[in-house]
Structure formats: structure tokens, C-alpha cells
Coordinates of C-alpha atoms in Angstrom, one line a residue:
X1 CA 111.5 119.4 56.7
X2 CA 109.8 122.5 58.2
X3 CA 111.9 125.7 58.1
X4 CA 113.4 127.0 61.4
X5 CA 111.6 129.8 63.0
X6 CA 113.6 133.1 63.3
X7 CA 115.3 133.6 66.6
X8 CA 113.5 135.9 69.0
X9 CA 110.0 134.9 68.0
X10 CA 107.5 132.7 69.8
X11 CA 109.1 130.0 71.9
X12 CA 108.1 126.5 72.7
X13 CA 106.8 125.5 76.2
X14 CA 108.1 122.1 77.3
X15 CA 106.7 120.2 80.2
X16 CA 108.0 116.9 81.6
X17 CA 105.1 114.7 82.5
X18 CA 106.5 112.4 85.2
X19 CA 105.0 108.9 85.4
X20 CA 106.7 106.6 87.9
X21 CA 108.6 104.1 85.6
X22 CA 107.6 105.7 82.3
X23 CA 104.6 106.3 80.1
X24 CA 104.7 103.0 78.3
X25 CA 102.6 100.5 80.3
X26 CA 105.4 97.9 80.2
X27 CA 108.2 100.3 81.1
X28 CA 108.6 98.8 84.6
X29 CA 109.6 95.5 82.9
X30 CA 112.3 97.0 80.8
X31 CA 115.9 97.2 82.1
X32 CA 116.1 100.9 81.2
X33 CA 113.5 101.8 83.9
X34 CA 113.8 102.0 87.7
X35 CA 110.5 100.8 89.2
X36 CA 112.4 100.0 92.4
X37 CA 112.7 103.7 93.0
X38 CA 109.1 105.0 92.5
X39 CA 108.7 105.6 96.3
X40 CA 112.1 107.3 96.6
X41 CA 111.8 111.1 96.7
X42 CA 115.4 111.5 95.5
X43 CA 114.4 109.7 92.2
X44 CA 111.9 112.4 91.4
X45 CA 114.2 115.2 92.5
X46 CA 116.8 113.9 90.1
X47 CA 114.3 113.8 87.3
X48 CA 113.2 117.3 88.0
X49 CA 116.8 118.5 88.1
X50 CA 117.3 116.9 84.6
X51 CA 114.3 118.9 83.3
X52 CA 115.5 122.1 85.0
X53 CA 119.0 121.8 83.6
X54 CA 117.3 121.8 80.2
X55 CA 115.2 124.9 81.2
X56 CA 111.9 123.0 80.9
X57 CA 108.9 125.1 81.9
X58 CA 107.6 122.6 84.4
X59 CA 107.3 119.0 85.7
X60 CA 103.8 117.6 86.1
X61 CA 102.3 114.8 88.1
X62 CA 98.9 113.3 87.3
X63 CA 96.8 111.9 90.2
X64 CA 93.4 110.5 91.0
X65 CA 91.5 109.5 94.2
X66 CA 91.2 105.8 93.3
X67 CA 93.4 102.9 92.3
X68 CA 92.7 102.6 88.6
X69 CA 95.8 100.8 87.5
X70 CA 95.9 97.0 87.6
X71 CA 98.8 96.6 90.0
X72 CA 99.1 93.0 89.0
X73 CA 100.6 94.1 85.7
X74 CA 101.8 97.7 86.1
X75 CA 103.6 100.0 88.5
X76 CA 100.9 102.3 90.0
X77 CA 101.7 105.9 91.0
X78 CA 101.5 106.1 94.7
X79 CA 102.8 109.4 96.2
X80 CA 100.5 112.3 96.7
X81 CA 101.7 114.9 94.1
X82 CA 101.4 118.2 96.0
X83 CA 103.5 116.8 98.9
X84 CA 106.0 115.3 96.4
X85 CA 106.3 118.6 94.5
X86 CA 107.0 120.4 97.8
X87 CA 110.0 118.1 98.3
X88 CA 111.0 118.7 94.7
X89 CA 110.7 122.5 95.3
X90 CA 113.4 122.2 97.9
X91 CA 115.8 120.5 95.5
X92 CA 115.3 122.9 92.5
X93 CA 115.1 126.6 92.0
X94 CA 113.4 127.5 88.7
X95 CA 111.3 124.7 87.2
X96 CA 107.5 124.9 87.5
X97 CA 105.7 122.4 89.6
X98 CA 102.2 121.2 88.4
X99 CA 100.0 118.7 90.2
X100 CA 96.5 117.3 89.4
X101 CA 93.8 117.7 92.0
X102 CA 90.1 117.0 91.7
X103 CA 87.3 119.5 92.2
X104 CA 85.0 116.6 92.9
X105 CA 86.7 115.1 95.9
X106 CA 88.5 118.0 97.5
X107 CA 87.0 121.0 99.3
X108 CA 88.0 124.5 98.1
X109 CA 89.5 125.9 101.3
X110 CA 91.8 122.9 101.9
X111 CA 93.0 122.7 98.3
X112 CA 93.5 126.5 98.1
X113 CA 95.8 126.1 101.2
X114 CA 97.8 123.3 99.6
X115 CA 98.5 125.0 96.4
X116 CA 99.1 128.4 98.0
X117 CA 101.7 126.8 100.3
X118 CA 103.4 125.1 97.4
X119 CA 103.5 128.4 95.5
X120 CA 105.0 130.3 98.5
X121 CA 107.5 127.5 99.3
X122 CA 108.7 127.3 95.7
X123 CA 108.9 131.1 95.1
X124 CA 106.1 131.1 92.6
X125 CA 106.4 127.9 90.6
X126 CA 103.1 126.1 91.3
X127 CA 100.4 125.0 88.9
X128 CA 97.1 123.3 89.4
X129 CA 95.8 120.8 86.9
X130 CA 92.1 121.0 87.4
X131 CA 90.2 117.7 86.9
X132 CA 86.7 116.6 87.7
X133 CA 87.6 112.9 88.2
X134 CA 86.1 110.5 85.6
X135 CA 86.0 107.2 87.5
X136 CA 83.2 105.6 89.5
X137 CA 85.8 103.9 91.7
X138 CA 86.4 107.2 93.6
X139 CA 83.0 107.5 95.1
X140 CA 83.4 104.7 97.5
X141 CA 86.6 106.1 98.8
X142 CA 84.7 109.1 100.1
X143 CA 81.7 107.4 101.5
X144 CA 79.5 108.0 98.5
X145 CA 77.1 105.6 96.8
X146 CA 77.4 107.2 93.4
X147 CA 79.9 109.2 91.4
X148 CA 78.4 112.5 90.2
X149 CA 77.5 112.7 86.6
X150 CA 79.5 114.6 84.0
X151 CA 77.3 117.7 84.0
X152 CA 77.1 118.0 87.8
X153 CA 80.9 117.5 88.1
X154 CA 81.6 120.4 85.7
X155 CA 79.0 122.6 87.5
X156 CA 80.8 122.0 90.8
X157 CA 84.2 122.5 89.1
X158 CA 83.2 126.0 88.0
X159 CA 82.1 127.0 91.5
X160 CA 85.2 125.4 92.9
X161 CA 87.6 127.4 90.8
X162 CA 85.7 130.6 91.4
X163 CA 85.8 129.9 95.2
X164 CA 89.5 129.0 95.3
X165 CA 90.6 132.0 93.2
X166 CA 88.5 134.3 95.4
X167 CA 90.3 132.9 98.4
X168 CA 93.7 133.5 96.9
X169 CA 92.6 137.0 96.1
X170 CA 91.1 137.8 99.5
X171 CA 94.3 139.4 100.7
X172 CA 95.1 142.6 98.7
X173 CA 98.7 142.8 97.5
X174 CA 99.6 145.4 100.1
X175 CA 97.7 143.9 103.0
X176 CA 100.8 143.1 104.9
X177 CA 102.2 146.2 106.7
X178 CA 105.1 144.9 108.8
X179 CA 104.9 148.1 110.8
X180 CA 107.0 147.1 113.9
X181 CA 106.8 150.6 115.4
X182 CA 103.1 150.7 115.4
X183 CA 102.7 147.0 116.1
X184 CA 100.6 146.4 113.0
X185 CA 101.4 143.3 110.9
X186 CA 98.6 143.6 108.4
X187 CA 95.6 145.9 107.5
X188 CA 92.4 144.0 108.3
X189 CA 90.5 146.3 105.9
X190 CA 92.5 144.8 103.0
X191 CA 91.7 141.2 103.9
X192 CA 88.2 140.2 102.7
X193 CA 85.7 137.4 103.4
X194 CA 84.6 136.1 100.0
X195 CA 81.0 135.0 101.0
X196 CA 80.9 132.5 98.2
X197 CA 77.5 130.8 97.9
X198 CA 76.7 128.5 94.9
X199 CA 74.5 125.6 94.2
X200 CA 77.2 123.1 95.2
X201 CA 79.6 125.0 97.5
X202 CA 79.6 127.6 100.2
X203 CA 82.8 129.2 101.4
X204 CA 83.0 132.2 103.7
X205 CA 86.7 133.1 103.8
X206 CA 88.9 135.1 104.1
X207 CA 92.0 133.0 103.3
X208 CA 94.8 132.2 105.8
X209 CA 97.7 133.5 103.7
X210 CA 98.7 136.4 101.6
X211 CA 98.8 136.3 97.8
X212 CA 101.6 134.2 96.4
X213 CA 104.5 135.4 94.2
X214 CA 102.4 134.6 91.1
X215 CA 99.2 136.1 92.4
X216 CA 98.0 132.6 92.3
X217 CA 99.2 129.3 90.8
X218 CA 98.9 128.7 87.0
X219 CA 95.6 127.1 86.2
X220 CA 95.9 124.0 84.0
X221 CA 93.2 121.8 82.5
X222 CA 93.0 118.6 80.5
X223 CA 89.4 117.8 79.6
X224 CA 88.4 117.9 75.9
X225 CA 84.7 117.3 76.0
X226 CA 82.3 120.2 75.2
X227 CA 82.1 121.0 78.9
X228 CA 85.8 120.6 79.2
X229 CA 86.5 123.0 76.4
X230 CA 84.1 125.6 77.7
X231 CA 85.7 125.3 81.1
X232 CA 89.2 125.6 79.5
X233 CA 88.2 128.7 77.5
X234 CA 87.0 130.4 80.7
X235 CA 89.7 129.4 83.2
X236 CA 92.7 127.5 81.8
X237 CA 96.1 129.1 81.3
X238 CA 97.6 125.8 80.0
X239 CA 95.8 122.8 78.5
X240 CA 97.1 119.2 78.3
X241 CA 95.5 117.4 75.4
X242 CA 95.9 114.2 73.4
X243 CA 95.9 114.1 69.6
X244 CA 97.2 111.5 67.0
X245 CA 96.9 113.7 63.9
X246 CA 98.1 117.2 63.0
X247 CA 94.6 118.2 61.6
X248 CA 92.8 117.1 64.8
X249 CA 95.3 119.1 66.9
X250 CA 94.9 122.2 64.7
X251 CA 91.1 122.0 65.1
X252 CA 91.3 121.7 68.8
X253 CA 93.9 124.5 69.1
X254 CA 91.7 126.9 67.0
X255 CA 88.6 126.0 69.0
X256 CA 90.3 126.6 72.4
X257 CA 91.7 130.0 71.3
X258 CA 88.3 131.0 70.0
X259 CA 86.6 130.1 73.2
X260 CA 89.2 132.0 75.3
X261 CA 88.5 135.1 73.1
X262 CA 84.8 134.7 73.6
X263 CA 85.4 135.0 77.4
X264 CA 87.3 138.2 76.8
X265 CA 90.7 136.6 77.4
X266 CA 93.9 136.9 75.4
X267 CA 94.3 133.7 73.4
X268 CA 98.0 133.9 73.8
X269 CA 97.6 133.5 77.5
X270 CA 96.1 130.0 76.9
X271 CA 98.9 127.5 76.2
X272 CA 97.9 124.3 74.4
X273 CA 100.3 121.4 75.1
X274 CA 99.6 118.1 73.4
X275 CA 101.2 115.0 74.8
X276 CA 104.2 113.4 72.9
X277 CA 105.9 110.2 73.9
X278 CA 109.1 109.8 71.9
X279 CA 111.3 106.7 71.4
X280 CA 114.6 108.2 70.4
X281 CA 117.7 106.5 68.9
X282 CA 120.5 107.4 66.5
X283 CA 118.6 105.8 63.6
X284 CA 114.9 105.5 62.9
X285 CA 115.3 101.7 62.7
X286 CA 116.8 101.6 66.1
X287 CA 114.1 103.8 67.6
X288 CA 111.4 101.6 66.1
X289 CA 113.2 98.5 67.5
X290 CA 113.2 100.1 70.9
X291 CA 109.5 100.7 70.7
X292 CA 108.9 97.0 69.6
X293 CA 111.0 95.9 72.7
X294 CA 108.6 97.7 75.0
X295 CA 105.5 96.5 73.1
X296 CA 106.6 92.9 73.4
X297 CA 106.7 93.2 77.1
X298 CA 103.1 94.3 77.4
X299 CA 100.6 92.0 79.2
X300 CA 97.4 91.7 77.1
X301 CA 95.2 91.3 80.2
X302 CA 96.3 94.8 81.4
X303 CA 95.8 96.5 78.1
X304 CA 92.3 94.9 77.7
X305 CA 91.3 96.2 81.1
X306 CA 92.4 99.7 80.1
X307 CA 90.5 99.5 76.7
X308 CA 87.4 98.1 78.4
X309 CA 87.3 101.4 80.4
X310 CA 86.6 103.2 77.1
X311 CA 84.3 100.7 75.5
X312 CA 82.3 99.8 78.6
X313 CA 82.1 96.2 77.6
X314 CA 84.2 93.0 78.0
X315 CA 86.7 92.3 75.2
X316 CA 88.1 89.1 76.6
X317 CA 86.1 87.0 74.1
X318 CA 87.8 88.7 71.1
X319 CA 90.8 87.1 69.3
X320 CA 93.9 89.1 69.9
X321 CA 95.3 88.6 66.4
X322 CA 92.2 89.5 64.4
X323 CA 91.0 93.0 63.4
X324 CA 89.1 95.0 66.0
X325 CA 85.4 94.8 65.1
X326 CA 84.3 97.9 63.3
X327 CA 81.2 98.3 65.5
X328 CA 83.2 98.4 68.7
X329 CA 83.5 102.2 68.5
X330 CA 80.6 102.9 66.1
X331 CA 79.0 105.4 68.4
X332 CA 82.1 107.3 69.4
X333 CA 81.7 110.0 66.8
X334 CA 84.7 112.1 65.6
X335 CA 87.1 114.1 67.7
X336 CA 85.4 117.2 66.4
X337 CA 82.2 116.2 68.2
X338 CA 84.0 117.0 71.5
X339 CA 81.9 114.6 73.6
X340 CA 84.1 111.7 74.6
X341 CA 87.5 112.8 73.4
X342 CA 89.8 109.9 74.4
X343 CA 87.4 107.3 73.1
X344 CA 87.2 109.2 69.9
X345 CA 91.0 109.2 69.6
X346 CA 91.0 105.4 69.8
X347 CA 88.0 105.1 67.4
X348 CA 90.0 107.2 64.9
X349 CA 92.9 104.8 65.1
X350 CA 90.6 101.8 64.5
X351 CA 89.0 103.5 61.5
X352 CA 92.2 104.6 59.9
X353 CA 94.5 101.7 60.6
X354 CA 92.2 98.6 60.9
X355 CA 94.5 97.1 63.5
X356 CA 94.3 93.7 65.2
X357 CA 93.3 93.8 68.8
X358 CA 96.8 93.1 69.8
X359 CA 98.0 95.8 67.5
X360 CA 95.6 98.3 69.0
X361 CA 96.8 97.4 72.5
X362 CA 100.4 98.1 71.4
X363 CA 99.3 101.4 69.9
X364 CA 97.7 102.4 73.2
X365 CA 100.5 101.0 75.4
X366 CA 102.8 103.8 74.7
X367 CA 101.0 106.7 76.3
X368 CA 97.3 105.9 76.9
X369 CA 96.1 107.5 73.6
X370 CA 98.7 110.3 73.5
X371 CA 100.9 110.5 70.4
X372 CA 103.8 108.1 70.3
X373 CA 106.7 108.8 67.9
X374 CA 109.8 106.7 67.2
X375 CA 112.7 108.3 65.4
X376 CA 116.0 110.1 65.5
X377 CA 116.5 113.3 67.5
X378 CA 116.2 115.3 64.3
X379 CA 112.9 113.6 63.4
X380 CA 111.5 114.2 66.9
X381 CA 112.5 117.9 66.5
X382 CA 110.9 118.0 63.1
X383 CA 107.5 116.8 64.3
X384 CA 107.6 119.2 67.3
X385 CA 108.4 122.1 65.0
X386 CA 105.8 121.1 62.5
X387 CA 103.0 121.1 65.1
X388 CA 104.3 124.2 66.8
X389 CA 104.6 126.3 63.6
X390 CA 101.3 125.1 62.0
X391 CA 98.8 126.2 64.6
X392 CA 98.5 122.9 66.5
X393 CA 100.5 123.5 69.7
X394 CA 102.2 126.1 71.9
X395 CA 104.5 123.4 73.2
X396 CA 104.4 119.8 74.4
X397 CA 103.8 117.7 77.4
X398 CA 106.8 115.5 77.0
X399 CA 105.9 111.9 78.1
X400 CA 109.1 109.7 78.0
X401 CA 108.2 106.0 77.5
X402 CA 110.7 105.2 80.3
X403 CA 112.3 107.1 83.2
X404 CA 114.8 108.4 83.9
X405 CA 116.7 107.7 80.6
X406 CA 113.9 108.7 78.3
X407 CA 114.0 112.3 79.6
X408 CA 117.8 112.3 79.7
X409 CA 117.9 111.3 76.0
X410 CA 115.3 114.0 75.0
X411 CA 117.1 116.8 76.9
X412 CA 120.6 115.7 75.6
X413 CA 119.7 115.2 71.9
X414 CA 116.4 116.9 71.0
X415 CA 116.6 120.1 73.1
X416 CA 119.9 121.3 71.5
X417 CA 118.3 120.9 68.0
X418 CA 115.3 122.9 69.1
X419 CA 117.6 125.6 70.4
X420 CA 119.6 125.7 67.2
X421 CA 116.4 126.3 65.3
X422 CA 115.5 129.2 67.6
X423 CA 112.4 127.4 69.0
X424 CA 113.4 126.9 72.6
X425 CA 115.1 129.0 75.3
X426 CA 118.8 128.5 76.2
X427 CA 118.1 129.3 79.8
X428 CA 115.5 130.7 82.2
X429 CA 114.8 134.5 82.0
X430 CA 112.4 134.6 85.0
X431 CA 111.8 132.8 88.2
X432 CA 108.1 131.8 88.3
X433 CA 106.1 129.4 86.2
X434 CA 104.1 132.4 84.9
X435 CA 107.4 134.0 83.8
X436 CA 108.4 130.8 81.9
X437 CA 105.0 130.6 80.1
X438 CA 104.7 134.3 79.4
X439 CA 101.6 134.6 81.5
X440 CA 100.5 137.8 83.4
X441 CA 100.0 137.9 87.2
X442 CA 96.2 138.0 87.7
X443 CA 94.9 141.1 89.4
X444 CA 93.1 140.6 92.7
X445 CA 89.4 141.1 92.4
X446 CA 89.6 143.0 95.7
X447 CA 92.1 145.7 94.7
X448 CA 90.5 149.2 94.5
X449 CA 91.3 149.5 90.8
X450 CA 89.6 146.1 90.0
X451 CA 86.6 146.9 92.2
X452 CA 86.1 150.4 90.8
X453 CA 86.7 149.2 87.3

């Protein structure tokens, strides 16, 4: 077992990735889940309070502008996450609030207002998971004939983030005067148009609101392609990623930190958070039996549809109980190629384990390519500590296979062990998401010191 880290040293970041019934695709069928409550705001408030009671850094909601899940066989996420997080903000006081929003199908000014409002309402707890949207299904929802290609989406994303952060900066920190005697609320000379003009976007500004308690929300990113990694190195303050093996996670971690340094950034201000979906029980055998229960509830038709999204070809002709054809992922490359990361994760499973098609569907059912681990609380804590102390992670995106009980079990059994080992805080020491993650408040580009420097 890895040796405990001395108290007072580097601390884990833990984020609760909320997915309606749970991260296992069959969670909604298991009696431990509550699919009947996925449109009930109180359900999510209760989950967030569970995470907050354990001093988690944040809760996180994924999102996309198209219905990608086959609702015939799975519970689809349905609530818009920024609105939902605003409701959660009113029911919590410390936990961070992270939502996904697409740079492809939003406009910078509107999205800047949404996240600025969430950050002000929550007292500085907002985070934006920046995605470029990877599905052709979205285009038709916005009156477009075609989804932009990968290169174009990332070019727009870079402009988008530059425009949004400029808008958030456009009020200097001391722009509000509140001079009742003189009748001056704000100093117009300290509120700036941004005059942003790029190849894809034009935004004049200035913004409609003052800087938020965090300067601006924490910037999060989840793409692992070459473009995604370059984008992360330049902008991201936290990165959600998927890895099956320690070595792959270490290589990704090292690469991201190097890229951040090349952009003149402090690598410690870029938090790498792999996904971990734990089945937890008092014995390893019980944990593995729980995982089997969930896998036996999967619907092959659903899993095949998800897998076809990676292969780009129909798999319905293949026998479920024979090995996956070796050539199915022959052109995927290795995860170190950084071109199609999630497909490469699946290709690695096929190469190493030679599973049947049904076996592969079960491997992917747990968390869509993120790491699934079944074991005791001590074993879960061991694997977290191993990755954390060996240069593979700054923390974890915890993805319970079922909600709400999967998170409750993790916070009640694993978190105390991590605390005993000096790896995780016993309580919050700050109020904002930046405080929790140990991130600085970004200086406004319009402050005199920044401009003159």
C-alpha cells in the first residue's frame, strides 16, 4: 500500500460529477437509484449538500445542446445546468458549482452574463467547463446544415474564451464608487469596451456587471486531443480527463503541466482531475458483486449505440459473446497520440484484455470510458493515493455509479480514510472555488498595473 503523505502537504481536490441517476448506464434500473427524481431540484440540492458536508471542492454538471442518449434505454439529463446550479447555490454556502457550456453554440456576451450571474449569486463559487461540442446532432438544433469541424471549433473556442474573459475584466476592480453624496455610482473611465474582433467573433462590450468575487469563474476543460491539450495549457485551471491506467494518466499529467509552463503559467495552477467511478462495499467480493448487478441490467442495444459513436460503423452484426474484432480500432493509435482520446482509451482496453463484445459493453457501461473501480473503502483510498502521489492526478472527478447512495457511501467511508492519511481537508478554509483549489484571482487586463506592465 502507498505510504500516507505527511499532513500539511499538497491536498487532493475532489469534485462530485452529478449525473441524474448515476454514471452507470443501467443505474436507473437499479433499486438503489432515484430516476423518478431527476427533474426535482430538491434532489440535486440534497446531493450537493452531501458533497458540501464532506468539503468537496465542487459539484459538476455535464451538458450538450442535443439529445445524444437513447432515451428508450437510459435516463437522459434534462435540466439546463447553469439554471440548476443557481438553485443549488441558494441551498448551499461553500461548495463550488461547475457547469458545461459550449463555445460552438453559445454567444460570448450571453454566456459571460450567465456565468457572471452565477458567480455573483453564489459568492464566488462558479466554474465553466469549456467544450466545443463533438456531435453533429447539435447543428440542426441551431438552424445549421453542418457541424463545424474540429479545427474550426477550437479556433472559435480560443476567440470565445478571450472575448468572455475580456468582458469579465472590462470593469476595473474599483470601478464602483457608491458615492451617494456626489451622486456617482461608478466611474465610467474604469469601465472599458473590449472591441474584440476575431475571425469568428466580434464583441464590442463593455460588460453589464462588475467583476465577480473570483475575478472570474474558474476555467475548466475536458478535451484531450492535441488541440484540446494546447487549449488546456493556455486557458484551463482544472482539467477533467479519462484514463484507465496509471502510466497513461502520468503521461497526460506531465504533458499538461509542460504545456502550461510553455504558456508562462504556473503548472500548480492547473489541476488535473481524472474520472473515477467507484463501486464500494465492505469486502472486495461484495463490491464486485454490486458491479455485476449493474452490468446485468444493461441493455446491449443501448451500449452498442454508444460504442458505434466511437467506431463510426454499425456493430449490430457482431456476436455479443465473441471477442471484439482486432481491426475494429486498428487506426485509433495510442493515447499518447492525443488525436482521438476517448476512442484510444477503448482501443487500449480491447488490445490489453481481448474482451467479448458483451464484456466490452460492460466495461464501458460504468462511466463511458472513465476508470471504474470496485473494492473496499480502503482499496478505493489506496488507488486514489497512488495516482495522487505518483504524478498522475491533483485530485479526482468522483463519478458514483448510482445516485444518491453512491456519493453518500464515498463521503462516509472513503473521505475519512483520506483525511486520516493527511490527503484531504477536514473542512473548508475559504469561501470561493478558487480558494478551495488554491488558485489565484486573475488580474484584470484593464487595471493600470496590468496595462503599464
